[in-house]
Amino acid sequence: VKNFVEIAVKCKKCGYKTKIDKHELEKAKCEKCNGEYENKGIFNPMFTVQVGPIKEDSITAYLRPETAQLIFSNFKLIQENARLKLPFGIAQIGKSFRNEISPREFLFRAREFEQMEIEYFISPSMKCPYIDEIKNTSILIYDERMQTENKEPEIMNLYEAYKKGIIKTDWHAYWLAKEYQWFISLGANPENFKARQHTSNERSHYSKDTWDLEYKFPMGWRELQGFANRTDFDLNEHQKYSKKNMEMQDEKGNKFIPHVVCEPSLGVERAFIVFMLDSYFYDESRKNIVLKLNKKLVPIKAAIFPIIKNPEYEEVAKNIFKELKKEFNVVYDISGSIGRRYSRNDEIGTPFCITIDEKSIKQKDCTIRDRDTTEQIRVKIKDVKEILRKLISQEIVFKNAGKIVKTRIK
């Protein structure tokens, strides 16, 4: 509570109110009119609540501004019951709350948000055995020196950045790379990412080193995910005030407080915005929007259509739908022309459309249409579930999943 503070400011020109970090106070300009800010003082962005039915007997409590602290307070319970040995991580997802002065920028800055965090624990001198996995990962780097000398960020290999001492620990470099790779593997554009190091005067009181994975949003570069090396600060504090032992011991019997060498912290809403921005396209040839979400992220995996309203076609289509919905989130659609149905599903990101046509009744097969290319293949109905499973997991490429067919409607 004591250290969770920010500075409230008001524009001297237009009256716009917002908050800034302490290190930004001298340089920050109003984002509305570029005017100067007036310092309105320090405030705590944590929501206060009174616990107890009678006001004078109630106690003041706070809605959590981050999910991390429950991991620390429950550390020994989790570690002992799960029989965990270092290194290990404890992950949590849940609601967090910040009393924002001016919520703005869609879901980016809100008073209530969903947060995902990992606290990754090691012994104080433990090396990262997985560091070789990141040797081929490069990203735009903006370290403290570049910022203080007003230099431009540079593309760097994260492994080399660690070796040169730009990133202080191998674990920090590893987690930066892994989280960046996760976004790229799910379809985000690597050109929109940057790793920025916190400068000495902005780094949190508990942190040995902090990096942000930033993304180039329409409103500019913003923090997407934070990576703080919290050392043993939190467990030490909990041990100090709770009087509960937070120590572990090594194979030789030496006792120590585990260190959080890295804390990947991500807002779910910000990740959602990233994937939407990098998936949203307007297709000139189709004259409609195509949401090219990764197949693992799309809410609807396939749509099943009878090409026309015909009881015989509908029965086959419904049987496919009933079979597929046992394993996948799929929809059945009979409304409108086949072209309109394709367009509707392009707009919501459905990667595959399965159609029962005039050949399907005799040949016991159907067509599958690919969202991104509009190509279509013909496959046996009995094989549809297995083919769809392999297409979603990317075990096979679309053109090899069946016989390519030419169709009048794309």
mmCIF file of C-alpha atoms in Angstrom:
data_model
loop_
_atom_site.group_PDB
_atom_site.id
_atom_site.type_symbol
_atom_site.label_atom_id
_atom_site.label_comp_id
_atom_site.label_asym_id
_atom_site.label_seq_id
_atom_site.Cartn_x
_atom_site.Cartn_y
_atom_site.Cartn_z
ATOM 1 C CA VAL A 1 0.000 0.000 0.000
ATOM 2 C CA LYS A 2 2.792 2.428 0.974
ATOM 3 C CA ASN A 3 4.705 2.085 -2.300
ATOM 4 C CA PHE A 4 1.842 1.606 -4.758
ATOM 5 C CA VAL A 5 1.549 5.273 -5.717
ATOM 6 C CA GLU A 6 1.328 7.396 -8.852
ATOM 7 C CA ILE A 7 1.179 11.126 -9.624
ATOM 8 C CA ALA A 8 -2.083 12.835 -10.590
ATOM 9 C CA VAL A 9 -1.714 15.677 -13.096
ATOM 10 C CA LYS A 10 -3.967 18.223 -14.794
ATOM 11 C CA CYS A 11 -3.240 20.028 -18.056
ATOM 12 C CA LYS A 12 -2.792 23.754 -17.494
ATOM 13 C CA LYS A 13 -4.177 24.475 -20.984
ATOM 14 C CA CYS A 14 -7.170 22.195 -21.580
ATOM 15 C CA GLY A 15 -7.851 20.829 -18.086
ATOM 16 C CA TYR A 16 -7.364 17.175 -19.051
ATOM 17 C CA LYS A 17 -6.747 14.957 -15.991
ATOM 18 C CA THR A 18 -4.621 11.832 -15.983
ATOM 19 C CA LYS A 19 -1.805 10.103 -14.120
ATOM 20 C CA ILE A 20 1.884 9.710 -14.882
ATOM 21 C CA ASP A 21 4.876 8.003 -13.324
ATOM 22 C CA LYS A 22 7.250 10.028 -11.179
ATOM 23 C CA HIS A 23 10.080 9.831 -13.720
ATOM 24 C CA GLU A 24 7.836 11.369 -16.412
ATOM 25 C CA LEU A 25 6.962 14.498 -14.431
ATOM 26 C CA GLU A 26 9.528 16.873 -15.978
ATOM 27 C CA LYS A 27 9.100 15.806 -19.627
ATOM 28 C CA ALA A 28 5.469 14.700 -19.995
ATOM 29 C CA LYS A 29 3.131 16.801 -22.137
ATOM 30 C CA CYS A 30 -0.647 16.652 -22.390
ATOM 31 C CA GLU A 31 -1.696 13.920 -24.818
ATOM 32 C CA LYS A 32 -4.716 16.025 -25.851
ATOM 33 C CA CYS A 33 -3.186 19.458 -26.585
ATOM 34 C CA ASN A 34 0.556 19.124 -25.837
ATOM 35 C CA GLY A 35 0.205 21.561 -22.933
ATOM 36 C CA GLU A 36 2.121 21.473 -19.662
ATOM 37 C CA TYR A 37 0.897 19.379 -16.745
ATOM 38 C CA GLU A 38 0.294 20.685 -13.235
ATOM 39 C CA ASN A 39 1.308 18.267 -10.477
ATOM 40 C CA LYS A 40 -1.776 17.541 -8.340
ATOM 41 C CA GLY A 41 0.101 15.276 -5.936
ATOM 42 C CA ILE A 42 0.638 11.626 -5.183
ATOM 43 C CA PHE A 43 -2.326 9.268 -5.015
ATOM 44 C CA ASN A 44 -2.821 5.541 -4.453
ATOM 45 C CA PRO A 45 -4.671 3.884 -7.368
ATOM 46 C CA MET A 46 -5.900 0.999 -5.217
ATOM 47 C CA PHE A 47 -9.663 0.812 -4.612
ATOM 48 C CA THR A 48 -10.555 0.943 -0.917
ATOM 49 C CA VAL A 49 -13.495 -0.975 0.552
ATOM 50 C CA GLN A 50 -14.892 -1.142 4.075
ATOM 51 C CA VAL A 51 -15.216 -4.711 5.383
ATOM 52 C CA GLY A 52 -17.977 -5.116 7.967
ATOM 53 C CA PRO A 53 -21.695 -4.259 8.150
ATOM 54 C CA ILE A 54 -21.293 -1.379 10.643
ATOM 55 C CA LYS A 55 -19.188 1.477 9.331
ATOM 56 C CA GLU A 56 -17.512 2.501 12.601
ATOM 57 C CA ASP A 57 -16.564 -1.126 13.302
ATOM 58 C CA SER A 58 -15.404 -1.904 9.764
ATOM 59 C CA ILE A 59 -11.825 -2.203 8.592
ATOM 60 C CA THR A 60 -10.297 -0.727 5.440
ATOM 61 C CA ALA A 61 -9.297 -3.243 2.777
ATOM 62 C CA TYR A 62 -8.116 -2.899 -0.803
ATOM 63 C CA LEU A 63 -9.100 -4.533 -4.080
ATOM 64 C CA ARG A 64 -5.965 -6.120 -5.443
ATOM 65 C CA PRO A 65 -4.113 -4.054 -8.073
ATOM 66 C CA GLU A 66 -2.276 -7.177 -9.278
ATOM 67 C CA THR A 67 -2.668 -10.938 -8.894
ATOM 68 C CA ALA A 68 0.908 -11.595 -7.741
ATOM 69 C CA GLN A 69 0.628 -11.210 -3.974
ATOM 70 C CA LEU A 70 -1.566 -14.268 -3.416
ATOM 71 C CA ILE A 71 1.149 -16.349 -5.060
ATOM 72 C CA PHE A 72 3.649 -15.092 -2.485
ATOM 73 C CA SER A 73 1.351 -15.462 0.525
ATOM 74 C CA ASN A 74 0.464 -19.035 -0.525
ATOM 75 C CA PHE A 75 3.997 -19.894 -1.660
ATOM 76 C CA LYS A 76 4.849 -22.526 0.958
ATOM 77 C CA LEU A 77 1.405 -24.134 0.774
ATOM 78 C CA ILE A 78 1.742 -24.584 -2.998
ATOM 79 C CA GLN A 79 5.395 -25.593 -2.952
ATOM 80 C CA GLU A 80 4.985 -28.241 -0.252
ATOM 81 C CA ASN A 81 1.683 -29.739 -1.469
ATOM 82 C CA ALA A 82 2.759 -29.868 -5.117
ATOM 83 C CA ARG A 83 6.218 -31.121 -4.037
ATOM 84 C CA LEU A 84 7.897 -28.559 -6.254
ATOM 85 C CA LYS A 85 11.650 -28.346 -6.726
ATOM 86 C CA LEU A 86 13.465 -25.308 -8.064
ATOM 87 C CA PRO A 87 13.273 -23.929 -10.657
ATOM 88 C CA PHE A 88 9.498 -23.698 -10.910
ATOM 89 C CA GLY A 89 6.789 -21.192 -11.709
ATOM 90 C CA ILE A 90 3.411 -20.473 -10.154
ATOM 91 C CA ALA A 91 0.871 -18.980 -12.552
ATOM 92 C CA GLN A 92 -2.389 -17.213 -11.816
ATOM 93 C CA ILE A 93 -5.131 -15.540 -13.801
ATOM 94 C CA GLY A 94 -7.811 -13.303 -12.316
ATOM 95 C CA LYS A 95 -9.338 -9.862 -11.911
ATOM 96 C CA SER A 96 -7.298 -6.843 -10.866
ATOM 97 C CA PHE A 97 -8.494 -3.311 -10.150
ATOM 98 C CA ARG A 98 -6.955 0.139 -10.508
ATOM 99 C CA ASN A 99 -8.689 3.431 -9.695
ATOM 100 C CA GLU A 100 -7.811 5.083 -13.011
ATOM 101 C CA ILE A 101 -8.302 8.854 -13.172
ATOM 102 C CA SER A 102 -9.350 8.735 -16.825
ATOM 103 C CA PRO A 103 -10.095 5.273 -18.281
ATOM 104 C CA ARG A 104 -9.477 5.450 -22.030
ATOM 105 C CA GLU A 105 -8.196 3.827 -25.216
ATOM 106 C CA PHE A 106 -10.856 1.115 -25.470
ATOM 107 C CA LEU A 107 -9.860 -1.895 -23.312
ATOM 108 C CA PHE A 108 -6.285 -0.696 -22.913
ATOM 109 C CA ARG A 109 -6.711 1.379 -19.753
ATOM 110 C CA ALA A 110 -9.623 0.306 -17.567
ATOM 111 C CA ARG A 111 -10.524 0.173 -13.887
ATOM 112 C CA GLU A 112 -11.184 -3.564 -13.981
ATOM 113 C CA PHE A 113 -9.113 -5.968 -16.041
ATOM 114 C CA GLU A 114 -8.070 -9.590 -16.326
ATOM 115 C CA GLN A 115 -4.437 -10.281 -15.526
ATOM 116 C CA MET A 116 -2.188 -13.301 -16.102
ATOM 117 C CA GLU A 117 1.034 -13.561 -14.110
ATOM 118 C CA ILE A 118 3.813 -16.061 -13.533
ATOM 119 C CA GLU A 119 6.186 -15.856 -10.581
ATOM 120 C CA TYR A 120 9.223 -17.912 -11.583
ATOM 121 C CA PHE A 121 11.320 -19.040 -8.618
ATOM 122 C CA ILE A 122 14.976 -20.062 -8.560
ATOM 123 C CA SER A 123 17.774 -20.382 -6.018
ATOM 124 C CA PRO A 124 19.909 -17.203 -5.928
ATOM 125 C CA SER A 125 22.737 -18.471 -8.184
ATOM 126 C CA MET A 126 20.814 -20.899 -10.412
ATOM 127 C CA LYS A 127 21.605 -20.722 -14.142
ATOM 128 C CA CYS A 128 19.006 -21.131 -16.881
ATOM 129 C CA PRO A 129 19.426 -24.581 -18.510
ATOM 130 C CA TYR A 130 17.120 -23.608 -21.401
ATOM 131 C CA ILE A 131 19.032 -20.560 -22.636
ATOM 132 C CA ASP A 132 20.118 -22.253 -25.894
ATOM 133 C CA GLU A 133 16.458 -22.346 -26.970
ATOM 134 C CA ILE A 134 16.473 -18.588 -27.626
ATOM 135 C CA LYS A 135 19.651 -18.311 -29.742
ATOM 136 C CA ASN A 136 17.669 -17.625 -32.916
ATOM 137 C CA THR A 137 15.261 -15.067 -31.421
ATOM 138 C CA SER A 138 15.753 -11.392 -32.296
ATOM 139 C CA ILE A 139 13.659 -8.359 -31.421
ATOM 140 C CA LEU A 140 13.840 -4.576 -31.401
ATOM 141 C CA ILE A 141 15.766 -3.669 -28.209
ATOM 142 C CA TYR A 142 15.574 -0.314 -26.402
ATOM 143 C CA ASP A 143 17.825 -0.456 -23.356
ATOM 144 C CA GLU A 144 18.486 2.186 -20.710
ATOM 145 C CA ARG A 145 21.578 3.542 -22.431
ATOM 146 C CA MET A 146 19.740 4.093 -25.722
ATOM 147 C CA GLN A 147 16.979 5.972 -23.909
ATOM 148 C CA THR A 148 19.250 8.236 -21.864
ATOM 149 C CA GLU A 149 21.400 9.023 -24.936
ATOM 150 C CA ASN A 150 18.313 9.579 -27.156
ATOM 151 C CA LYS A 151 19.358 6.832 -29.563
ATOM 152 C CA GLU A 152 17.087 4.709 -31.711
ATOM 153 C CA PRO A 153 16.257 1.109 -30.677
ATOM 154 C CA GLU A 154 18.142 -1.679 -32.477
ATOM 155 C CA ILE A 155 17.296 -5.173 -33.666
ATOM 156 C CA MET A 156 19.230 -7.574 -31.433
ATOM 157 C CA ASN A 157 19.460 -11.263 -30.742
ATOM 158 C CA LEU A 158 18.155 -11.789 -27.188
ATOM 159 C CA TYR A 159 20.834 -14.361 -26.405
ATOM 160 C CA GLU A 160 23.546 -11.914 -27.509
ATOM 161 C CA ALA A 161 21.881 -9.127 -25.513
ATOM 162 C CA TYR A 162 22.267 -11.297 -22.414
ATOM 163 C CA LYS A 163 25.885 -12.196 -23.231
ATOM 164 C CA LYS A 164 26.738 -8.497 -23.635
ATOM 165 C CA GLY A 165 25.184 -7.679 -20.262
ATOM 166 C CA ILE A 166 22.345 -5.617 -21.732
ATOM 167 C CA ILE A 167 19.890 -8.071 -20.186
ATOM 168 C CA LYS A 168 21.286 -8.850 -16.749
ATOM 169 C CA THR A 169 20.265 -12.489 -16.287
ATOM 170 C CA ASP A 170 19.877 -15.489 -18.571
ATOM 171 C CA TRP A 171 16.451 -16.238 -17.071
ATOM 172 C CA HIS A 172 15.229 -12.737 -17.923
ATOM 173 C CA ALA A 173 16.362 -13.110 -21.539
ATOM 174 C CA TYR A 174 14.756 -16.543 -21.714
ATOM 175 C CA TRP A 175 11.336 -15.392 -20.516
ATOM 176 C CA LEU A 176 11.361 -12.298 -22.741
ATOM 177 C CA ALA A 177 12.042 -14.558 -25.716
ATOM 178 C CA LYS A 178 9.459 -17.166 -24.780
ATOM 179 C CA GLU A 179 6.643 -14.658 -24.301
ATOM 180 C CA TYR A 180 7.543 -12.885 -27.543
ATOM 181 C CA GLN A 181 7.637 -16.245 -29.370
ATOM 182 C CA TRP A 182 4.203 -17.064 -27.944
ATOM 183 C CA PHE A 183 2.673 -13.969 -29.527
ATOM 184 C CA ILE A 184 4.381 -14.602 -32.867
ATOM 185 C CA SER A 185 3.370 -18.282 -32.895
ATOM 186 C CA LEU A 186 -0.273 -17.205 -32.606
ATOM 187 C CA GLY A 187 -0.150 -14.821 -35.560
ATOM 188 C CA ALA A 188 1.047 -11.475 -34.157
ATOM 189 C CA ASN A 189 3.261 -9.352 -36.434
ATOM 190 C CA PRO A 190 6.905 -9.368 -35.157
ATOM 191 C CA GLU A 191 7.501 -5.908 -36.640
ATOM 192 C CA ASN A 192 5.105 -4.431 -34.052
ATOM 193 C CA PHE A 193 7.104 -5.577 -30.987
ATOM 194 C CA LYS A 194 9.873 -3.972 -28.951
ATOM 195 C CA ALA A 195 11.653 -4.908 -25.706
ATOM 196 C CA ARG A 196 12.223 -1.790 -23.593
ATOM 197 C CA GLN A 197 14.273 -1.695 -20.401
ATOM 198 C CA HIS A 198 13.031 0.418 -17.491
ATOM 199 C CA THR A 199 15.416 3.234 -16.651
ATOM 200 C CA SER A 200 16.882 3.508 -13.150
ATOM 201 C CA ASN A 201 14.501 6.280 -12.076
ATOM 202 C CA GLU A 202 11.347 4.459 -13.222
ATOM 203 C CA ARG A 203 12.170 0.945 -12.030
ATOM 204 C CA SER A 204 10.010 -0.321 -9.173
ATOM 205 C CA HIS A 205 11.455 -0.355 -5.654
ATOM 206 C CA TYR A 206 11.432 -4.168 -5.545
ATOM 207 C CA SER A 207 13.049 -4.744 -8.943
ATOM 208 C CA LYS A 208 16.647 -5.549 -9.832
ATOM 209 C CA ASP A 209 15.867 -5.188 -13.543
ATOM 210 C CA THR A 210 12.613 -4.696 -15.458
ATOM 211 C CA TRP A 211 11.795 -4.977 -19.148
ATOM 212 C CA ASP A 212 8.538 -4.342 -20.979
ATOM 213 C CA LEU A 213 7.431 -6.137 -24.095
ATOM 214 C CA GLU A 214 5.868 -3.231 -25.986
ATOM 215 C CA TYR A 215 3.539 -3.258 -28.978
ATOM 216 C CA LYS A 216 2.924 -0.583 -31.566
ATOM 217 C CA PHE A 217 -0.775 0.113 -30.976
ATOM 218 C CA PRO A 218 -2.668 2.646 -33.126
ATOM 219 C CA MET A 219 -2.087 5.223 -30.347
ATOM 220 C CA GLY A 220 1.667 4.501 -30.289
ATOM 221 C CA TRP A 221 4.084 2.223 -28.438
ATOM 222 C CA ARG A 222 2.524 0.923 -25.213
ATOM 223 C CA GLU A 223 3.364 -1.717 -22.624
ATOM 224 C CA LEU A 224 1.920 -5.114 -23.476
ATOM 225 C CA GLN A 225 3.673 -7.244 -20.891
ATOM 226 C CA GLY A 226 6.051 -6.573 -18.000
ATOM 227 C CA PHE A 227 9.027 -8.672 -16.865
ATOM 228 C CA ALA A 228 10.367 -7.759 -13.423
ATOM 229 C CA ASN A 229 13.227 -9.438 -11.593
ATOM 230 C CA ARG A 230 11.746 -9.149 -8.083
ATOM 231 C CA THR A 231 14.616 -11.073 -6.383
ATOM 232 C CA ASP A 232 13.618 -12.245 -2.874
ATOM 233 C CA PHE A 233 11.839 -8.999 -1.947
ATOM 234 C CA ASP A 234 8.272 -10.322 -1.717
ATOM 235 C CA LEU A 235 8.945 -13.576 0.131
ATOM 236 C CA ASN A 236 11.202 -11.717 2.552
ATOM 237 C CA GLU A 237 8.466 -9.153 3.232
ATOM 238 C CA HIS A 238 5.829 -11.850 3.777
ATOM 239 C CA GLN A 239 8.157 -13.750 6.070
ATOM 240 C CA LYS A 240 8.971 -10.579 8.007
ATOM 241 C CA TYR A 241 5.372 -9.525 8.679
ATOM 242 C CA SER A 242 3.577 -12.892 8.798
ATOM 243 C CA LYS A 243 6.307 -14.586 10.866
ATOM 244 C CA LYS A 244 5.929 -17.629 8.587
ATOM 245 C CA ASN A 245 8.995 -19.351 7.219
ATOM 246 C CA MET A 246 9.335 -18.950 3.435
ATOM 247 C CA GLU A 247 12.719 -20.667 3.134
ATOM 248 C CA MET A 248 13.724 -23.675 1.071
ATOM 249 C CA GLN A 249 16.929 -25.655 1.270
ATOM 250 C CA ASP A 250 19.323 -27.082 -1.280
ATOM 251 C CA GLU A 251 20.707 -30.623 -1.472
ATOM 252 C CA LYS A 252 23.452 -29.720 1.015
ATOM 253 C CA GLY A 253 20.936 -28.467 3.557
ATOM 254 C CA ASN A 254 21.675 -24.764 3.045
ATOM 255 C CA LYS A 255 18.575 -22.610 3.636
ATOM 256 C CA PHE A 256 17.651 -19.634 1.455
ATOM 257 C CA ILE A 257 14.748 -17.483 0.329
ATOM 258 C CA PRO A 258 13.898 -18.300 -3.320
ATOM 259 C CA HIS A 259 14.228 -15.472 -5.830
ATOM 260 C CA VAL A 260 11.638 -14.448 -8.408
ATOM 261 C CA VAL A 261 14.061 -14.091 -11.290
ATOM 262 C CA CYS A 262 11.293 -13.074 -13.675
ATOM 263 C CA GLU A 263 7.635 -12.148 -13.406
ATOM 264 C CA PRO A 264 5.912 -12.223 -16.816
ATOM 265 C CA SER A 265 2.770 -10.128 -16.250
ATOM 266 C CA LEU A 266 0.174 -9.742 -18.997
ATOM 267 C CA GLY A 267 -3.218 -8.086 -19.330
ATOM 268 C CA VAL A 268 -5.614 -10.398 -21.175
ATOM 269 C CA GLU A 269 -7.451 -7.475 -22.778
ATOM 270 C CA ARG A 270 -4.219 -6.050 -24.200
ATOM 271 C CA ALA A 271 -3.315 -9.429 -25.706
ATOM 272 C CA PHE A 272 -6.818 -9.597 -27.203
ATOM 273 C CA ILE A 273 -6.310 -6.198 -28.860
ATOM 274 C CA VAL A 274 -2.947 -7.305 -30.320
ATOM 275 C CA PHE A 275 -4.385 -10.415 -31.948
ATOM 276 C CA MET A 276 -7.379 -8.515 -33.295
ATOM 277 C CA LEU A 277 -5.225 -5.748 -34.781
ATOM 278 C CA ASP A 278 -2.868 -8.186 -36.504
ATOM 279 C CA SER A 279 -5.723 -10.356 -37.821
ATOM 280 C CA TYR A 280 -8.128 -7.746 -39.196
ATOM 281 C CA PHE A 281 -7.981 -7.338 -42.983
ATOM 282 C CA TYR A 282 -10.233 -5.977 -45.695
ATOM 283 C CA ASP A 283 -10.068 -8.235 -48.760
ATOM 284 C CA GLU A 284 -10.470 -6.167 -51.929
ATOM 285 C CA SER A 285 -11.230 -9.169 -54.125
ATOM 286 C CA ARG A 286 -13.939 -10.474 -51.805
ATOM 287 C CA LYS A 287 -15.134 -6.981 -50.801
ATOM 288 C CA ASN A 288 -15.508 -8.041 -47.196
ATOM 289 C CA ILE A 289 -13.585 -8.194 -43.919
ATOM 290 C CA VAL A 290 -11.504 -11.291 -43.171
ATOM 291 C CA LEU A 291 -10.458 -11.924 -39.574
ATOM 292 C CA LYS A 292 -7.347 -14.074 -39.983
ATOM 293 C CA LEU A 293 -7.101 -15.228 -36.385
ATOM 294 C CA ASN A 294 -4.854 -18.172 -35.624
ATOM 295 C CA LYS A 295 -6.802 -21.428 -35.747
ATOM 296 C CA LYS A 296 -6.054 -22.086 -32.072
ATOM 297 C CA LEU A 297 -7.582 -18.737 -31.063
ATOM 298 C CA VAL A 298 -10.747 -18.614 -33.151
ATOM 299 C CA PRO A 299 -13.895 -19.237 -31.085
ATOM 300 C CA ILE A 300 -15.646 -21.138 -33.927
ATOM 301 C CA LYS A 301 -13.523 -23.790 -35.642
ATOM 302 C CA ALA A 302 -15.847 -24.630 -38.530
ATOM 303 C CA ALA A 303 -19.240 -23.852 -40.047
ATOM 304 C CA ILE A 304 -21.368 -26.522 -41.724
ATOM 305 C CA PHE A 305 -23.767 -25.684 -44.572
ATOM 306 C CA PRO A 306 -26.165 -27.522 -46.865
ATOM 307 C CA ILE A 307 -25.651 -25.640 -50.129
ATOM 308 C CA ILE A 308 -29.417 -25.320 -50.601
ATOM 309 C CA LYS A 309 -32.495 -25.822 -48.426
ATOM 310 C CA ASN A 310 -33.195 -29.446 -49.235
ATOM 311 C CA PRO A 311 -34.170 -32.055 -46.593
ATOM 312 C CA GLU A 312 -31.733 -34.625 -47.974
ATOM 313 C CA TYR A 313 -28.796 -32.169 -47.935
ATOM 314 C CA GLU A 314 -29.822 -30.820 -44.523
ATOM 315 C CA GLU A 315 -29.856 -34.261 -42.929
ATOM 316 C CA VAL A 316 -26.267 -34.982 -44.023
ATOM 317 C CA ALA A 317 -25.079 -31.522 -42.898
ATOM 318 C CA LYS A 318 -26.773 -31.875 -39.502
ATOM 319 C CA ASN A 319 -25.180 -35.287 -38.954
ATOM 320 C CA ILE A 320 -21.731 -33.783 -39.620
ATOM 321 C CA PHE A 321 -22.546 -30.909 -37.262
ATOM 322 C CA LYS A 322 -23.647 -33.279 -34.473
ATOM 323 C CA GLU A 323 -20.482 -35.339 -34.824
ATOM 324 C CA LEU A 324 -18.084 -32.389 -34.943
ATOM 325 C CA LYS A 325 -19.638 -30.519 -32.009
ATOM 326 C CA LYS A 326 -18.657 -33.399 -29.709
ATOM 327 C CA GLU A 327 -15.074 -32.161 -30.029
ATOM 328 C CA PHE A 328 -15.119 -28.687 -31.594
ATOM 329 C CA ASN A 329 -17.067 -25.453 -31.289
ATOM 330 C CA VAL A 330 -18.886 -25.440 -34.651
ATOM 331 C CA VAL A 331 -22.011 -23.826 -36.109
ATOM 332 C CA TYR A 332 -24.732 -24.932 -38.508
ATOM 333 C CA ASP A 333 -26.037 -22.285 -40.900
ATOM 334 C CA ILE A 334 -28.749 -22.506 -43.556
ATOM 335 C CA SER A 335 -29.672 -18.825 -43.862
ATOM 336 C CA GLY A 336 -28.884 -16.891 -47.049
ATOM 337 C CA SER A 337 -26.844 -17.696 -50.141
ATOM 338 C CA ILE A 338 -23.707 -19.814 -49.824
ATOM 339 C CA GLY A 339 -21.573 -16.753 -50.690
ATOM 340 C CA ARG A 340 -23.190 -14.703 -47.921
ATOM 341 C CA ARG A 341 -22.594 -17.510 -45.441
ATOM 342 C CA TYR A 342 -18.920 -17.656 -46.439
ATOM 343 C CA SER A 343 -18.622 -13.880 -45.924
ATOM 344 C CA ARG A 344 -20.262 -13.970 -42.494
ATOM 345 C CA ASN A 345 -17.797 -16.586 -41.336
ATOM 346 C CA ASP A 346 -14.821 -14.752 -42.851
ATOM 347 C CA GLU A 347 -15.756 -11.731 -40.731
ATOM 348 C CA ILE A 348 -15.803 -13.674 -37.446
ATOM 349 C CA GLY A 349 -12.649 -15.646 -38.266
ATOM 350 C CA THR A 350 -14.087 -19.136 -38.844
ATOM 351 C CA PRO A 351 -11.158 -20.900 -40.563
ATOM 352 C CA PHE A 352 -13.088 -23.669 -42.353
ATOM 353 C CA CYS A 353 -16.499 -23.925 -44.002
ATOM 354 C CA ILE A 354 -17.843 -27.415 -44.725
ATOM 355 C CA THR A 355 -20.463 -27.625 -47.483
ATOM 356 C CA ILE A 356 -22.823 -30.407 -48.529
ATOM 357 C CA ASP A 357 -23.611 -30.084 -52.245
ATOM 358 C CA GLU A 358 -25.219 -32.086 -55.049
ATOM 359 C CA LYS A 359 -22.264 -34.522 -55.240
ATOM 360 C CA SER A 360 -22.182 -35.219 -51.512
ATOM 361 C CA ILE A 361 -25.274 -37.461 -51.461
ATOM 362 C CA LYS A 362 -23.912 -39.955 -53.986
ATOM 363 C CA GLN A 363 -20.193 -39.712 -53.212
ATOM 364 C CA LYS A 364 -20.479 -39.486 -49.401
ATOM 365 C CA ASP A 365 -18.119 -36.526 -49.408
ATOM 366 C CA CYS A 366 -18.153 -32.761 -48.888
ATOM 367 C CA THR A 367 -16.073 -29.652 -49.566
ATOM 368 C CA ILE A 368 -13.962 -27.775 -47.015
ATOM 369 C CA ARG A 369 -13.168 -24.119 -47.731
ATOM 370 C CA ASP A 370 -10.096 -22.367 -46.337
ATOM 371 C CA ARG A 371 -10.787 -18.876 -44.948
ATOM 372 C CA ASP A 372 -7.452 -17.282 -45.865
ATOM 373 C CA THR A 373 -7.081 -18.497 -49.467
ATOM 374 C CA THR A 374 -10.727 -19.401 -50.364
ATOM 375 C CA GLU A 375 -9.349 -22.655 -51.806
ATOM 376 C CA GLN A 376 -11.574 -25.716 -51.451
ATOM 377 C CA ILE A 377 -10.830 -29.409 -51.087
ATOM 378 C CA ARG A 378 -13.078 -32.434 -51.354
ATOM 379 C CA VAL A 379 -12.896 -35.089 -48.614
ATOM 380 C CA LYS A 380 -14.874 -38.113 -47.500
ATOM 381 C CA ILE A 381 -17.461 -37.356 -44.815
ATOM 382 C CA LYS A 382 -16.112 -40.136 -42.590
ATOM 383 C CA ASP A 383 -12.697 -38.405 -42.555
ATOM 384 C CA VAL A 384 -13.906 -34.868 -41.819
ATOM 385 C CA LYS A 385 -13.328 -34.912 -38.037
ATOM 386 C CA GLU A 386 -9.765 -36.215 -38.276
ATOM 387 C CA ILE A 387 -8.890 -33.820 -41.122
ATOM 388 C CA LEU A 388 -10.330 -30.855 -39.211
ATOM 389 C CA ARG A 389 -8.339 -31.855 -36.124
ATOM 390 C CA LYS A 390 -5.100 -31.952 -38.130
ATOM 391 C CA LEU A 391 -5.838 -28.664 -39.893
ATOM 392 C CA ILE A 392 -6.452 -26.864 -36.594
ATOM 393 C CA SER A 393 -3.280 -28.280 -35.024
ATOM 394 C CA GLN A 394 -1.390 -27.497 -38.265
ATOM 395 C CA GLU A 395 -0.216 -31.100 -38.655
ATOM 396 C CA ILE A 396 -1.092 -30.889 -42.356
ATOM 397 C CA VAL A 397 -1.285 -28.048 -44.851
ATOM 398 C CA PHE A 398 -4.644 -27.393 -46.436
ATOM 399 C CA LYS A 399 -3.793 -28.349 -50.027
ATOM 400 C CA ASN A 400 -2.567 -31.784 -48.855
ATOM 401 C CA ALA A 401 -5.674 -32.528 -46.769
ATOM 402 C CA GLY A 402 -7.864 -33.483 -49.745
ATOM 403 C CA LYS A 403 -8.408 -33.072 -53.470
ATOM 404 C CA ILE A 404 -8.319 -29.429 -54.608
ATOM 405 C CA VAL A 405 -11.531 -28.530 -56.473
ATOM 406 C CA LYS A 406 -12.589 -25.505 -58.511
ATOM 407 C CA THR A 407 -15.807 -23.824 -57.449
ATOM 408 C CA ARG A 408 -17.884 -20.996 -58.859
ATOM 409 C CA ILE A 409 -18.364 -19.280 -55.506
ATOM 410 C CA LYS A 410 -15.227 -18.496 -53.494
#
